[in-house]
Short mmCIF file of C-alpha atoms and ligand atoms in Angstrom, two decimals:
data_model
loop_
_atom_site.label_atom_id
_atom_site.label_comp_id
_atom_site.label_asym_id
_atom_site.label_seq_id
_atom_site.Cartn_x
_atom_site.Cartn_y
_atom_site.Cartn_z
CA MET A 208 -77.52 -28.77 90.23
CA LEU A 209 -77.46 -25.90 87.78
CA LEU A 210 -74.35 -23.83 88.24
CA ALA A 211 -74.24 -20.09 87.91
CA SER A 212 -73.39 -19.08 84.40
CA VAL A 213 -69.67 -18.85 83.89
CA ASP A 214 -67.18 -18.72 81.07
CA TYR A 215 -64.17 -20.98 80.68
CA THR A 216 -60.78 -20.86 79.05
CA ARG A 217 -57.89 -23.32 79.05
CA PRO A 218 -54.71 -21.39 78.31
CA ALA A 219 -51.69 -23.29 77.00
CA THR A 220 -49.02 -21.50 79.04
CA VAL A 221 -48.61 -19.70 82.35
CA PRO A 222 -48.22 -16.26 80.71
CA GLU A 223 -51.46 -16.86 78.79
CA ALA A 224 -53.17 -17.87 82.03
CA LEU A 225 -51.99 -14.69 83.75
CA GLU A 226 -53.23 -12.65 80.81
CA ALA A 227 -56.64 -14.31 80.99
CA LEU A 228 -56.81 -13.71 84.75
CA ALA A 229 -55.99 -10.05 84.29
CA SER A 230 -58.44 -9.67 81.40
CA ARG A 231 -61.55 -9.53 83.48
CA GLU A 232 -62.79 -8.88 86.97
CA GLY A 233 -64.27 -12.07 88.35
CA ALA A 234 -61.68 -14.30 86.66
CA ALA A 235 -60.45 -17.14 88.88
CA PRO A 236 -57.97 -19.99 88.46
CA LEU A 237 -59.53 -23.45 88.29
CA ALA A 238 -57.21 -26.20 89.54
CA GLY A 239 -58.70 -29.51 90.75
CA GLY A 240 -62.12 -27.93 91.16
CA GLN A 241 -62.79 -29.95 94.31
CA SER A 242 -63.80 -26.78 96.12
CA LEU A 243 -64.43 -24.33 93.31
CA VAL A 244 -67.05 -26.49 91.57
CA ASN A 245 -69.06 -26.59 94.81
CA VAL A 246 -68.62 -22.82 95.14
CA LEU A 247 -70.17 -22.46 91.68
CA LYS A 248 -73.03 -24.78 92.67
CA ASN A 249 -73.74 -22.81 95.82
CA ARG A 250 -73.33 -19.50 94.03
CA VAL A 251 -71.53 -18.09 97.06
CA ALA A 252 -68.94 -16.19 95.04
CA SER A 253 -69.33 -14.47 91.73
CA VAL A 254 -66.91 -16.06 89.33
CA GLU A 255 -67.31 -14.95 85.74
CA LEU A 256 -64.39 -16.61 84.02
CA LEU A 257 -62.72 -19.89 84.96
CA VAL A 258 -59.11 -20.06 83.89
CA ASP A 259 -58.26 -23.77 83.85
CA ILE A 260 -54.65 -24.11 84.97
CA SER A 261 -54.87 -27.80 85.86
CA ARG A 262 -53.13 -29.10 82.74
CA LEU A 263 -50.26 -26.60 82.62
CA GLU A 264 -47.10 -28.71 82.61
CA GLU A 265 -45.16 -25.83 84.18
CA LEU A 266 -47.33 -26.20 87.29
CA ARG A 267 -47.27 -29.98 87.40
CA SER A 268 -43.68 -30.92 88.19
CA ILE A 269 -42.01 -32.17 91.36
CA GLU A 270 -38.33 -31.30 91.66
CA ALA A 271 -35.98 -32.48 94.37
CA SER A 272 -32.44 -31.22 94.80
CA GLU A 273 -30.13 -31.75 97.77
CA GLY A 274 -33.06 -32.66 99.97
CA SER A 275 -35.20 -29.65 99.19
CA LEU A 276 -38.38 -29.87 97.14
CA GLU A 277 -40.24 -27.72 94.70
CA ILE A 278 -43.80 -28.89 94.12
CA GLY A 279 -45.84 -27.35 91.30
CA ALA A 280 -49.16 -25.84 92.39
CA CYS A 281 -51.20 -28.25 90.24
CA VAL A 282 -49.63 -31.47 91.53
CA THR A 283 -52.45 -33.60 92.98
CA TYR A 284 -52.59 -35.12 96.47
CA ASP A 285 -52.41 -38.59 94.92
CA GLU A 286 -49.26 -37.65 93.01
CA ILE A 287 -47.75 -36.28 96.22
CA ASP A 288 -48.73 -39.48 98.02
CA ARG A 289 -47.02 -41.65 95.38
CA SER A 290 -43.99 -39.51 94.55
CA PRO A 291 -40.72 -41.34 95.32
CA GLU A 292 -38.89 -37.98 95.57
CA ILE A 293 -41.30 -36.64 98.18
CA ARG A 294 -41.45 -39.91 100.09
CA ALA A 295 -37.65 -40.05 100.24
CA GLY A 296 -36.96 -36.69 101.87
CA HIS A 297 -40.34 -35.50 103.14
CA GLU A 298 -42.32 -38.60 103.97
CA ILE A 299 -44.67 -36.56 106.15
CA VAL A 300 -45.85 -34.49 103.17
CA SER A 301 -46.84 -37.67 101.33
CA ARG A 302 -48.50 -39.08 104.42
CA VAL A 303 -50.56 -35.97 105.15
CA ALA A 304 -51.65 -35.78 101.49
CA SER A 305 -52.59 -39.47 101.58
CA HIS A 306 -55.02 -38.80 104.44
CA ILE A 307 -57.06 -36.17 102.62
CA GLU A 308 -60.65 -37.36 102.34
CA ASP A 309 -60.82 -40.10 99.72
CA GLN A 310 -59.22 -41.47 96.55
CA GLN A 311 -61.47 -39.49 94.21
CA ILE A 312 -60.69 -36.15 95.88
CA ARG A 313 -56.98 -37.05 96.02
CA ASN A 314 -56.96 -37.75 92.29
CA ARG A 315 -58.20 -34.21 91.52
CA GLY A 316 -57.37 -31.89 94.43
CA THR A 317 -54.07 -30.01 94.18
CA ILE A 318 -51.58 -28.68 96.70
CA GLY A 319 -52.02 -25.19 95.22
CA GLY A 320 -55.80 -25.33 95.54
CA ASN A 321 -55.52 -26.65 99.09
CA CYS A 322 -53.49 -23.58 100.03
CA CYS A 323 -55.21 -20.96 97.88
CA LEU A 324 -58.65 -21.90 99.20
CA SER A 325 -57.43 -21.04 102.73
CA ASP A 326 -60.09 -23.11 104.45
CA PRO A 327 -58.94 -23.31 108.08
CA THR A 328 -59.66 -27.05 108.23
CA ASN A 329 -57.51 -27.96 105.21
CA ASN A 330 -54.71 -30.44 105.85
CA LEU A 331 -51.65 -29.02 104.16
CA PRO A 332 -51.34 -25.36 105.33
CA PRO A 333 -50.17 -26.02 108.93
CA LEU A 334 -47.67 -28.61 107.71
CA LEU A 335 -46.18 -26.19 105.17
CA ILE A 336 -45.85 -23.54 107.88
CA ALA A 337 -44.09 -25.96 110.23
CA LEU A 338 -41.72 -27.08 107.46
CA GLY A 339 -40.79 -23.46 106.68
CA ALA A 340 -42.08 -23.62 103.10
CA THR A 341 -41.94 -20.73 100.65
CA MET A 342 -44.87 -19.94 98.36
CA ASN A 343 -43.80 -18.84 94.86
CA ILE A 344 -46.39 -16.44 93.47
CA GLN A 345 -46.37 -15.49 89.80
CA SER A 346 -47.83 -12.36 88.25
CA GLY A 347 -47.46 -10.83 84.82
CA SER A 348 -44.57 -8.77 86.13
CA GLY A 349 -42.59 -11.54 87.79
CA LEU A 350 -42.22 -14.03 90.58
CA ARG A 351 -42.36 -13.14 94.27
CA GLN A 352 -41.80 -15.30 97.29
CA VAL A 353 -43.90 -15.30 100.43
CA ALA A 354 -43.12 -17.41 103.49
CA ALA A 355 -45.88 -19.91 104.29
CA ASP A 356 -46.21 -18.15 107.69
CA GLU A 357 -47.30 -15.01 105.87
CA PHE A 358 -49.30 -16.57 103.06
CA PHE A 359 -52.61 -17.29 104.80
CA ARG A 360 -54.42 -14.03 105.47
CA GLY A 361 -57.93 -14.97 106.54
CA TYR A 362 -60.89 -17.20 105.80
CA PHE A 363 -60.62 -17.90 102.06
CA LEU A 364 -58.00 -15.17 101.75
CA THR A 365 -54.30 -15.51 100.91
CA ALA A 366 -51.36 -13.40 99.75
CA VAL A 367 -52.26 -14.25 96.13
CA GLU A 368 -53.65 -11.04 94.60
CA PRO A 369 -56.17 -10.90 91.74
CA GLY A 370 -54.34 -11.57 88.49
CA GLU A 371 -51.71 -13.74 90.19
CA ILE A 372 -51.34 -17.48 90.63
CA LEU A 373 -49.50 -19.63 93.08
CA ARG A 374 -46.90 -21.26 90.86
CA SER A 375 -45.11 -23.64 93.19
CA ILE A 376 -44.20 -24.37 96.79
CA SER A 377 -40.58 -24.78 97.93
CA ILE A 378 -39.91 -26.92 100.97
CA PRO A 379 -36.40 -26.81 102.45
CA ALA A 380 -34.49 -29.98 103.32
CA LEU A 381 -35.30 -31.25 106.80
CA GLY A 382 -31.59 -31.52 107.52
CA GLU A 383 -29.61 -33.63 109.91
CA GLY A 384 -31.24 -34.40 113.23
CA ALA A 385 -34.52 -32.82 112.18
CA GLY A 386 -37.91 -34.47 112.21
CA ALA A 387 -41.48 -33.45 111.56
CA GLY A 388 -44.76 -34.49 113.13
CA TYR A 389 -48.47 -33.98 112.51
CA SER A 390 -51.54 -34.62 114.60
CA THR A 391 -55.28 -34.05 114.10
CA LEU A 392 -58.25 -34.35 116.41
CA SER A 393 -61.59 -35.16 114.80
CA VAL A 394 -64.74 -36.92 115.98
CA ALA A 395 -64.52 -39.64 113.37
CA SER A 396 -61.73 -40.32 110.91
CA ASP A 397 -63.76 -38.80 108.08
CA SER A 398 -65.17 -35.76 109.87
CA LYS A 399 -63.83 -32.22 109.82
CA ALA A 400 -60.76 -31.48 111.91
CA ILE A 401 -61.48 -29.88 115.30
CA VAL A 402 -57.87 -28.90 115.84
CA ARG A 403 -54.57 -29.78 114.20
CA ALA A 404 -50.89 -29.29 114.88
CA ALA A 405 -47.74 -29.72 112.84
CA ALA A 406 -44.20 -29.50 114.19
CA LEU A 407 -40.61 -29.45 113.10
CA VAL A 408 -37.89 -30.14 115.65
CA ARG A 409 -34.15 -29.97 115.03
CA GLY A 410 -31.42 -31.01 117.40
CA ASN A 411 -29.40 -33.87 118.78
CA GLY A 412 -30.52 -34.69 122.30
CA THR A 413 -31.09 -30.99 122.87
CA ILE A 414 -33.58 -29.03 120.76
CA ASP A 415 -31.90 -26.31 118.67
CA GLU A 416 -34.91 -25.28 116.64
CA ALA A 417 -38.64 -25.89 116.98
CA ARG A 418 -41.55 -24.77 114.85
CA VAL A 419 -45.08 -25.51 116.01
CA ALA A 420 -48.10 -24.63 113.86
CA LEU A 421 -51.67 -24.87 115.12
CA ALA A 422 -54.71 -24.98 112.84
CA VAL A 423 -58.51 -24.75 113.14
CA VAL A 424 -58.01 -22.45 116.12
CA GLY A 425 -58.78 -19.36 114.05
CA PRO A 426 -59.19 -18.19 110.47
CA VAL A 427 -55.62 -19.16 109.53
CA PRO A 428 -53.02 -21.53 110.93
CA ILE A 429 -50.61 -19.85 113.35
CA ARG A 430 -47.24 -20.60 114.89
CA HIS A 431 -47.19 -20.79 118.68
CA SER A 432 -44.04 -18.92 119.65
CA GLY A 433 -44.53 -19.60 123.39
CA MET A 434 -44.37 -23.35 122.89
CA GLU A 435 -41.50 -22.99 120.42
CA GLU A 436 -39.49 -21.00 122.96
CA ALA A 437 -40.27 -23.47 125.72
CA LEU A 438 -38.89 -26.27 123.54
CA ARG A 439 -35.76 -24.49 122.37
CA GLY A 440 -32.66 -25.38 124.34
CA GLY A 441 -34.51 -28.12 126.23
CA ALA A 442 -34.17 -31.89 126.08
CA ALA A 443 -35.63 -33.69 123.08
CA THR A 444 -37.91 -35.87 125.17
CA ALA A 445 -41.62 -36.60 125.50
CA ASP A 446 -41.60 -35.06 129.00
CA ALA A 447 -40.16 -31.83 127.67
CA ALA A 448 -42.80 -31.80 124.92
CA ARG A 449 -45.58 -32.23 127.48
CA GLU A 450 -44.21 -29.42 129.60
CA ALA A 451 -43.73 -27.11 126.61
CA ALA A 452 -47.34 -27.68 125.50
CA GLU A 453 -48.45 -26.02 128.76
CA ALA A 454 -47.20 -22.78 127.20
CA ILE A 455 -50.39 -22.86 125.13
CA GLY A 456 -52.56 -20.84 127.48
CA GLU A 457 -54.99 -17.96 127.58
CA ASP A 458 -53.01 -16.29 124.82
CA LEU A 459 -54.64 -18.75 122.42
CA GLU A 460 -58.25 -17.75 121.90
CA PRO A 461 -59.58 -20.44 119.53
CA ILE A 462 -62.84 -20.11 117.64
CA ALA A 463 -65.89 -21.75 119.18
CA ASP A 464 -68.39 -23.62 117.01
CA ALA A 465 -70.54 -26.75 116.97
CA HIS A 466 -67.38 -28.89 116.98
CA GLY A 467 -65.80 -27.41 120.07
CA SER A 468 -65.79 -24.53 122.55
CA THR A 469 -62.88 -22.15 122.94
CA GLU A 470 -61.71 -23.88 126.12
CA TYR A 471 -62.04 -27.39 124.63
CA ARG A 472 -60.08 -26.39 121.55
CA ARG A 473 -57.39 -24.75 123.71
CA GLN A 474 -56.97 -27.94 125.75
CA MET A 475 -56.98 -30.14 122.69
CA ALA A 476 -54.48 -27.81 121.00
CA ARG A 477 -52.06 -28.71 123.80
CA VAL A 478 -52.69 -32.41 123.17
CA VAL A 479 -52.22 -32.36 119.39
CA ALA A 480 -49.21 -30.01 119.68
CA ARG A 481 -47.55 -32.39 122.14
CA ARG A 482 -48.27 -35.37 119.87
CA ALA A 483 -46.88 -33.57 116.82
CA VAL A 484 -43.71 -32.62 118.71
CA ASP A 485 -43.35 -36.17 120.11
CA GLU A 486 -43.50 -37.53 116.60
CA ALA A 487 -41.05 -34.91 115.33
CA ILE A 488 -38.57 -35.82 118.09
CA ALA A 489 -38.87 -39.54 117.37
CA ARG A 490 -38.39 -39.02 113.64
CA GLY A 491 -35.53 -36.59 114.19
CA GLY A 492 -33.83 -39.31 116.23
CA GLU A 493 -34.04 -41.67 113.26
CA ASN A 494 -32.58 -38.91 111.09
CA GLY A 495 -29.56 -38.13 113.29
CA MET B 222 -76.20 -12.87 80.27
CA SER B 223 -74.64 -14.08 77.09
CA ASP B 224 -72.11 -16.18 79.01
CA ALA B 225 -74.68 -18.81 79.90
CA GLY B 226 -75.19 -19.39 76.23
CA MET B 227 -71.52 -19.49 75.38
CA VAL B 228 -70.64 -23.02 74.35
CA HIS B 229 -67.40 -24.92 74.04
CA PRO B 230 -66.74 -27.81 71.68
CA ILE B 231 -65.49 -30.94 73.45
CA THR B 232 -64.52 -34.42 72.36
CA VAL B 233 -64.49 -37.34 74.77
CA THR B 234 -64.09 -41.08 74.36
CA ILE B 235 -66.47 -42.92 76.68
CA ASN B 236 -66.33 -46.70 76.93
CA GLY B 237 -64.52 -46.80 73.61
CA GLU B 238 -66.99 -44.56 71.78
CA ARG B 239 -66.06 -41.08 70.61
CA TYR B 240 -68.49 -38.22 71.23
CA ALA B 241 -68.09 -34.68 69.89
CA ARG B 242 -70.51 -32.18 71.45
CA THR B 243 -70.76 -28.58 72.50
CA VAL B 244 -71.37 -27.78 76.15
CA GLN B 245 -71.86 -24.77 78.37
CA ALA B 246 -68.97 -24.26 80.77
CA ARG B 247 -71.31 -24.74 83.71
CA LYS B 248 -72.41 -28.24 82.65
CA LEU B 249 -71.24 -30.85 85.15
CA LEU B 250 -69.63 -33.93 83.66
CA VAL B 251 -72.20 -36.16 85.39
CA HIS B 252 -75.07 -34.27 83.74
CA PHE B 253 -73.35 -34.45 80.38
CA ILE B 254 -72.95 -38.21 80.69
CA ARG B 255 -76.45 -38.87 82.00
CA ASP B 256 -78.57 -36.30 80.19
CA GLU B 257 -76.81 -35.70 76.90
CA LEU B 258 -75.37 -39.15 76.29
CA ALA B 259 -78.17 -41.02 78.12
CA LEU B 260 -75.70 -43.15 80.05
CA LYS B 261 -77.76 -43.34 83.22
CA GLY B 262 -75.64 -45.92 85.03
CA THR B 263 -73.62 -43.16 86.68
CA HIS B 264 -75.77 -42.00 89.60
CA ILE B 265 -76.16 -38.68 91.40
CA GLY B 266 -76.56 -39.05 95.15
CA CYS B 267 -75.51 -35.80 96.73
CA ASP B 268 -74.18 -33.45 94.09
CA THR B 269 -71.63 -32.13 96.61
CA GLY B 270 -68.74 -34.54 96.19
CA ASN B 271 -69.54 -36.53 99.31
CA CYS B 272 -71.31 -39.75 98.31
CA GLY B 273 -69.31 -41.21 95.42
CA ALA B 274 -72.35 -42.50 93.48
CA CYS B 275 -71.11 -40.55 90.45
CA SER B 276 -67.60 -42.08 90.47
CA ILE B 277 -66.12 -42.78 87.05
CA ILE B 278 -62.63 -43.25 85.65
CA VAL B 279 -61.18 -40.35 83.63
CA ASN B 280 -57.79 -40.86 81.97
CA GLY B 281 -57.17 -43.81 84.27
CA LYS B 282 -58.04 -41.89 87.46
CA LEU B 283 -61.07 -42.46 89.66
CA ILE B 284 -62.96 -39.18 90.10
CA LYS B 285 -66.38 -37.90 91.15
CA SER B 286 -68.15 -36.69 88.04
CA CYS B 287 -70.30 -34.18 89.94
CA MET B 288 -67.08 -32.40 90.90
CA MET B 289 -65.82 -31.88 87.37
CA LEU B 290 -67.10 -29.75 84.51
CA ALA B 291 -67.74 -31.48 81.20
CA VAL B 292 -65.52 -28.92 79.47
CA GLN B 293 -62.64 -30.01 81.73
CA ALA B 294 -62.92 -33.51 80.30
CA ASP B 295 -62.22 -32.34 76.75
CA GLY B 296 -59.93 -34.89 75.09
CA ALA B 297 -60.31 -37.42 77.91
CA THR B 298 -60.77 -41.17 77.83
CA ILE B 299 -63.60 -42.05 80.20
CA GLU B 300 -64.89 -45.31 81.64
CA THR B 301 -68.32 -45.58 83.22
CA ILE B 302 -70.17 -48.55 84.70
CA GLU B 303 -71.75 -49.32 81.31
CA GLY B 304 -68.31 -49.94 79.83
CA LEU B 305 -67.20 -52.66 82.23
CA GLU B 306 -69.06 -55.71 80.95
CA ALA B 307 -68.01 -56.87 77.56
CA GLU B 308 -70.46 -58.77 75.34
CA GLY B 309 -72.71 -59.63 78.24
CA GLU B 310 -69.83 -60.89 80.39
CA LEU B 311 -69.66 -59.25 83.82
CA THR B 312 -66.24 -58.36 85.15
CA PRO B 313 -64.93 -60.25 88.21
CA VAL B 314 -65.87 -57.25 90.38
CA GLN B 315 -69.42 -57.15 89.06
CA ARG B 316 -69.77 -60.93 89.42
CA ALA B 317 -68.46 -60.78 92.97
CA PHE B 318 -70.97 -58.07 93.95
CA HIS B 319 -73.72 -60.27 92.51
CA GLU B 320 -72.54 -63.46 94.20
CA HIS B 321 -71.69 -61.99 97.59
CA HIS B 322 -74.71 -59.69 97.93
CA GLY B 323 -72.59 -56.58 97.67
CA LEU B 324 -75.70 -54.52 96.98
CA GLN B 325 -79.23 -54.05 98.21
CA CYS B 326 -81.00 -51.08 96.64
CA GLY B 327 -78.16 -50.65 94.15
CA TYR B 328 -77.99 -46.90 94.26
CA CYS B 329 -74.37 -46.71 95.37
CA THR B 330 -73.35 -49.73 93.31
CA PRO B 331 -72.08 -48.15 90.08
CA GLY B 332 -69.76 -45.90 92.09
CA MET B 333 -68.72 -48.74 94.39
CA VAL B 334 -67.90 -50.99 91.45
CA MET B 335 -65.86 -48.26 89.76
CA SER B 336 -63.92 -47.63 93.00
CA ALA B 337 -63.30 -51.34 93.49
CA THR B 338 -62.23 -51.71 89.86
CA TYR B 339 -59.80 -48.82 90.22
CA LEU B 340 -58.39 -50.30 93.44
CA LEU B 341 -57.76 -53.75 91.96
CA ARG B 342 -55.99 -52.35 88.91
CA GLY B 343 -53.38 -50.73 91.12
CA ASN B 344 -53.42 -53.31 93.90
CA PRO B 345 -54.60 -56.77 92.83
CA ASP B 346 -54.37 -58.25 96.33
CA PRO B 347 -55.61 -55.62 98.80
CA SER B 348 -55.99 -56.13 102.54
CA GLU B 349 -59.35 -55.45 104.19
CA GLU B 350 -57.96 -52.13 105.41
CA GLU B 351 -56.91 -51.17 101.90
CA ILE B 352 -60.36 -52.09 100.57
CA ARG B 353 -62.09 -49.96 103.21
CA ARG B 354 -59.77 -47.07 102.46
CA ALA B 355 -60.41 -47.40 98.73
CA ILE B 356 -64.20 -47.12 99.14
CA ARG B 357 -64.07 -44.39 101.76
CA GLY B 358 -65.42 -41.88 99.25
CA ASN B 359 -68.42 -44.09 98.49
CA ILE B 360 -71.38 -44.01 100.85
CA CYS B 361 -73.77 -46.96 101.07
CA ARG B 362 -76.94 -46.57 103.11
CA CYS B 363 -78.03 -50.20 102.87
CA THR B 364 -75.39 -52.85 103.27
CA GLY B 365 -73.30 -51.70 106.21
CA TYR B 366 -70.33 -52.27 103.87
CA VAL B 367 -69.58 -55.80 105.12
CA ASN B 368 -70.78 -57.53 101.98
CA ILE B 369 -69.18 -54.90 99.79
CA VAL B 370 -65.78 -55.52 101.37
CA ARG B 371 -66.41 -59.27 101.03
CA SER B 372 -67.27 -58.81 97.35
CA VAL B 373 -64.12 -56.85 96.62
CA LYS B 374 -62.04 -59.47 98.42
CA ALA B 375 -63.69 -62.21 96.41
CA ALA B 376 -63.07 -60.32 93.18
CA ALA B 377 -59.40 -60.00 94.10
CA GLY B 378 -59.30 -63.68 94.99
CA ALA B 379 -60.83 -64.54 91.65
CA GLY B 380 -57.32 -64.04 90.40
CA GLU B 381 -58.39 -62.21 87.28
CA PRO B 382 -57.38 -58.64 86.80
CA ALA B 383 -60.36 -56.30 86.97
CA ALA B 384 -61.09 -55.61 83.34
CA ALA B 385 -57.38 -55.04 82.90
CA ASP B 386 -57.78 -55.27 79.15
CA ARG B 387 -59.71 -52.05 79.37
CA ALA B 388 -57.23 -50.27 81.59
CA GLU B 389 -55.35 -48.75 78.71
CA ALA B 390 -54.49 -45.64 80.67
CA SER B 391 -52.17 -46.61 83.49
CA ARG B 392 -52.08 -45.00 86.91
C1 FAD C 535 -66.14 -34.14 99.73
C2 FAD C 535 -64.91 -33.29 99.91
C3 FAD C 535 -64.09 -33.50 101.01
C4 FAD C 535 -62.93 -32.76 101.20
N1 FAD C 535 -62.14 -33.04 102.28
C5 FAD C 535 -60.99 -32.35 102.46
C6 FAD C 535 -60.12 -32.64 103.55
O1 FAD C 535 -60.36 -33.53 104.35
N2 FAD C 535 -58.99 -31.91 103.69
C7 FAD C 535 -58.65 -30.93 102.81
O2 FAD C 535 -57.61 -30.31 102.99
N3 FAD C 535 -59.45 -30.64 101.77
C8 FAD C 535 -60.61 -31.32 101.58
N4 FAD C 535 -61.43 -31.01 100.52
C9 FAD C 535 -61.11 -29.86 99.66
C10 FAD C 535 -60.20 -30.32 98.57
O3 FAD C 535 -58.99 -30.72 99.13
C11 FAD C 535 -59.97 -29.27 97.55
O4 FAD C 535 -59.41 -30.02 96.51
C12 FAD C 535 -59.01 -28.15 97.86
O5 FAD C 535 -59.50 -27.34 98.89
C13 FAD C 535 -58.85 -27.26 96.65
O6 FAD C 535 -58.00 -27.84 95.71
P1 FAD C 535 -58.38 -27.88 94.17
O7 FAD C 535 -57.14 -28.14 93.42
O8 FAD C 535 -59.50 -28.79 93.94
O9 FAD C 535 -58.77 -26.34 93.93
P2 FAD C 535 -59.98 -25.61 93.22
O10 FAD C 535 -61.28 -26.05 93.77
O11 FAD C 535 -59.80 -25.66 91.77
O12 FAD C 535 -59.67 -24.12 93.72
C14 FAD C 535 -59.84 -23.72 95.06
C15 FAD C 535 -59.57 -22.20 95.17
O13 FAD C 535 -58.18 -21.92 95.01
C16 FAD C 535 -57.95 -21.11 93.86
N5 FAD C 535 -56.73 -21.66 93.24
C17 FAD C 535 -56.49 -22.97 92.95
N6 FAD C 535 -55.24 -23.13 92.48
C18 FAD C 535 -54.67 -21.91 92.48
C19 FAD C 535 -53.36 -21.41 92.10
N7 FAD C 535 -52.39 -22.24 91.67
N8 FAD C 535 -53.12 -20.08 92.22
C20 FAD C 535 -54.08 -19.24 92.68
N9 FAD C 535 -55.31 -19.64 93.05
C21 FAD C 535 -55.62 -20.96 92.95
C22 FAD C 535 -59.20 -21.19 93.03
O14 FAD C 535 -59.40 -20.02 92.27
C23 FAD C 535 -60.26 -21.37 94.12
O15 FAD C 535 -60.60 -20.14 94.68
C24 FAD C 535 -62.59 -31.75 100.28
C25 FAD C 535 -63.41 -31.52 99.17
C26 FAD C 535 -64.57 -32.28 98.98
C27 FAD C 535 -65.42 -32.04 97.79
S1 FES C 536 -73.20 -37.25 93.39
FE1 FES C 536 -71.08 -36.92 93.09
S2 FES C 536 -70.26 -37.45 95.01
FE2 FES C 536 -72.39 -37.61 95.38
S1 FES C 537 -76.97 -50.71 98.20
FE1 FES C 537 -78.33 -49.14 98.74
S2 FES C 537 -76.98 -47.47 99.01
FE2 FES C 537 -75.62 -49.09 98.77
#
């Protein structure tokens, strides 16, 4: 396919990249290209200048300290899958990355691109919300931090403004007695997600803190505060998780499309949320 | 617009041979390889990143060449299906596909062979599940995959590393 005409530059440093992005309207960062190249083929967005950030070493490191992680925006899914540091403290992040599509996409697609695209079906956003991640956004004038909860703004829209890049993602330590879980419903293992949930549960026997994120129910992943409240202070058991999932009610008005009606998605949201919390409880138990 | 005409010099090493060319930024790597270098073994099935027929190995990593711009490959070491056999000798993976009927029409085969080659370099003794997972990004409309999985297993069982001498870039 013949792509729309576009220019290309491969800056050597982050400041040079930011300068290039600010130099021209229609400039966009190019990371793994696993979405952006198709966008150029389809000519659905007008990109005039591709600023290739994929080789910038500053965006390609994984740092772990005292259980917390900082993952550079241009680290690939495959690198996340294989990273001993990530597997050690945040096994779920490696596992979710390892389930993205196929080996070829995992060798190119990046965690930063996965988030900055803000496609509601993408795998990593709900997990980062549940884990309480912080998105580190760099502009020419400095670095600012946005909670993952606040980062996703709409279909293909995030808190990253023109002229900025997502530099890295910080994920706090899970901590003692905490566990995380993740669950997806899809028709076949390789088809688009119909609904997803990610959860973090902290507590010993009793739940002290719970975070439940639901995805593919609207333009961006959301936390379900009703279910979180129902879990908090309760027993860390599968029964309690099932009961708490009933808090997902009419308040959730999921999108309807060819993959599922609003009512079907609402019911299935309860199922995946319960499964994610069950897993989080079980893993928290191992981590006590 | 002048941008379409704007060209970038790139240098790539493909199957051991060095090529220096200029390309437009919008040129896909698969088109560069097929149309400019006339290496037609790398196929185009879908042009959307879904079928895997265009799979090649860039700097030791399996990728889909319809999902990468040629200019992004500047400086890279690339392996395509043409580079596997050496002096008329098929690799164990290629031989296994031949012997175990791992292909029918052959359209998906270059991509399948590259995916299988990549798998066996990192995991010389894969389980059936690992084989199926490794070729998940490669669609075959003919075989039903059974003989492909059998071929990859046989290649692993052949006990020879898959063109390991050519795997200079490690994973
Ligand atoms: C066949 C196929 C199947 C796929 N299946 C899945 C799947 O199952 N699950 C899934 O989650 N994804 C899937 N994807 C999408 C894939 O994961 C993409 O790689 C991902 O959405 C984008 O990552 P990227 O690094 O390739 O980004 P790119 O395509 O390079 O960029 C995507 C967007 O983000 C912007 N961007 C990228 N990095 C930054 C940054 N650091 N700062 C600011 N903006 C940035 C770009 O400007 C662009 O708008 C699939 C893609 C294909 C082709
Ligand atoms: S042609 Fe590249 S994946 Fe189908
Ligand atoms: S052999 Fe025909 S598509 Fe695979």
